[in-house]
Amino acid sequence: DCQRADCGGRERMSGALAAKKRQLKSYLDAFAHPDPAAFEAAVAENFVSDAAINIVHPFNEVAGAGAYMTRFLHPLMAAFAGLHRRDYIITAGTFEGADWVTCTGHWCGTFTGDWLGIPATGRLTYLRVGEFHRVEAGKFAESYIFLDLPELMMIAGVWPITDSPGEKRGFTGFLPGPAMQDGLRVEVGNPVRSAESAALVTDMLRALATEDETWRPYWHPNMAWYGPAAFGAFLGIEDFASFQVPFESVFEGWSGGAANNGMTKHLTRAADGDYIWTAGWPSLTGVQVKPFLDQPATGKRVFMRVCDWWRREGDLLVENWVFVDIPDVLKALGRDVFEGIEI
């Protein structure tokens, strides 16, 4: 029950966001099968020419749609025969007055050519990818693209990092899409439900790194946390806690983009029905006071580029897909796993 004008405004906003989801779906459809011409056309059609594109280390800042093709997509196509995309979540929403579309899934292909110094395996490979695009005048004007490059290095047998004492690593391997298989809907979720979902995640994030683990009531007991390969995936709240609590203790003053800490922020944080997301570049910080991923305690303040998608069932969070730019974190700690690589 709402005022007619308010309902009309919500309908117009939902219609505009639905159009952006359809645009994103059309963009991703261009990558559904190996077709370099279609890839080129999709990038030219959807990005502004001088788009601010950011990709995980070692790419970092990529200046414009043309450079995105030459520095990233062309080499990726050359390294993976039959390269194509398989996404399982697309969303759209508004954060701080800006419209965002997001997607996550896998780049797929046969790894036949060395890439970023990672030796080819000759085998079918799934490379996790997550993307966030700020839409302005119908084009992607600002983008943040996450890849799980450590997983690819593990598959190729060249990941040089071992776990530090006391660190727990979960399952590393192919991670699934949503259990409900409804992540590719182009319809926009109910705005009231979306607002509730966004508030649920914001409150949960503020409860992290608390002594009494006040984040627990926000999660389903059988939740799934699909973390980056350097951390692994965990099933069930106790399994997740056995990773999360020690991880928080590695960093003194551990806090994230929802904490108003004056150092990190979320670029986008919103919800689309039962799907919620955040992304920050960086969005997590803390001072390293314990060993972490084979790096001794440095006393340095670390900043992490992080993104998440959550799925909600009822009033609880039940699935969480997570990316952390681990190579960028390690570089800040003095260990560049891509040292000497030119792209």
PDB file of N, CA and C in Angstrom, residues 162-168 291-296:
ATOM      1  N   THR A 162      52.147 -20.874   0.289  1.00  0.00           N
ATOM      2  CA  THR A 162      51.634 -21.913   1.175  1.00  0.00           C
ATOM      3  C   THR A 162      50.881 -21.249   2.324  1.00  0.00           C
ATOM      4  N   ASP A 163      50.049 -22.012   2.982  1.00  0.00           N
ATOM      5  CA  ASP A 163      49.268 -21.465   4.088  1.00  0.00           C
ATOM      6  C   ASP A 163      50.159 -21.237   5.299  1.00  0.00           C
ATOM      7  N   SER A 164      49.907 -20.130   6.002  1.00  0.00           N
ATOM      8  CA  SER A 164      50.637 -19.855   7.232  1.00  0.00           C
ATOM      9  C   SER A 164      50.089 -20.721   8.362  1.00  0.00           C
ATOM     10  N   PRO A 165      50.875 -20.955   9.415  1.00  0.00           N
ATOM     11  CA  PRO A 165      50.394 -21.745  10.552  1.00  0.00           C
ATOM     12  C   PRO A 165      49.093 -21.170  11.102  1.00  0.00           C
ATOM     13  N   GLY A 166      48.148 -22.043  11.365  1.00  0.00           N
ATOM     14  CA  GLY A 166      46.872 -21.620  11.924  1.00  0.00           C
ATOM     15  C   GLY A 166      45.846 -21.219  10.898  1.00  0.00           C
ATOM     16  N   GLU A 167      46.247 -21.063   9.633  1.00  0.00           N
ATOM     17  CA  GLU A 167      45.291 -20.725   8.583  1.00  0.00           C
ATOM     18  C   GLU A 167      44.572 -21.981   8.111  1.00  0.00           C
ATOM     19  N   LYS A 168      43.294 -21.831   7.852  1.00  0.00           N
ATOM     20  CA  LYS A 168      42.514 -22.947   7.332  1.00  0.00           C
ATOM     21  C   LYS A 168      42.089 -22.616   5.915  1.00  0.00           C
ATOM     22  N   PRO A 291      51.072 -13.829  10.715  1.00  0.00           N
ATOM     23  CA  PRO A 291      51.405 -14.335   9.385  1.00  0.00           C
ATOM     24  C   PRO A 291      50.148 -14.540   8.537  1.00  0.00           C
ATOM     25  N   PHE A 292      50.298 -14.316   7.236  1.00  0.00           N
ATOM     26  CA  PHE A 292      49.153 -14.399   6.324  1.00  0.00           C
ATOM     27  C   PHE A 292      49.646 -14.880   4.966  1.00  0.00           C
ATOM     28  N   LEU A 293      49.118 -16.019   4.518  1.00  0.00           N
ATOM     29  CA  LEU A 293      49.489 -16.577   3.215  1.00  0.00           C
ATOM     30  C   LEU A 293      50.999 -16.596   3.014  1.00  0.00           C
ATOM     31  N   ASP A 294      51.686 -17.168   3.966  1.00  0.00           N
ATOM     32  CA  ASP A 294      53.131 -17.375   3.904  1.00  0.00           C
ATOM     33  C   ASP A 294      53.940 -16.090   4.072  1.00  0.00           C
ATOM     34  N   GLN A 295      53.263 -14.986   4.417  1.00  0.00           N
ATOM     35  CA  GLN A 295      53.973 -13.727   4.626  1.00  0.00           C
ATOM     36  C   GLN A 295      54.027 -13.445   6.122  1.00  0.00           C
ATOM     37  N   PRO A 296      55.201 -13.145   6.667  1.00  0.00           N
ATOM     38  CA  PRO A 296      55.302 -12.869   8.103  1.00  0.00           C
ATOM     39  C   PRO A 296      54.541 -11.598   8.463  1.00  0.00           C
TER      40      PRO A 296
END
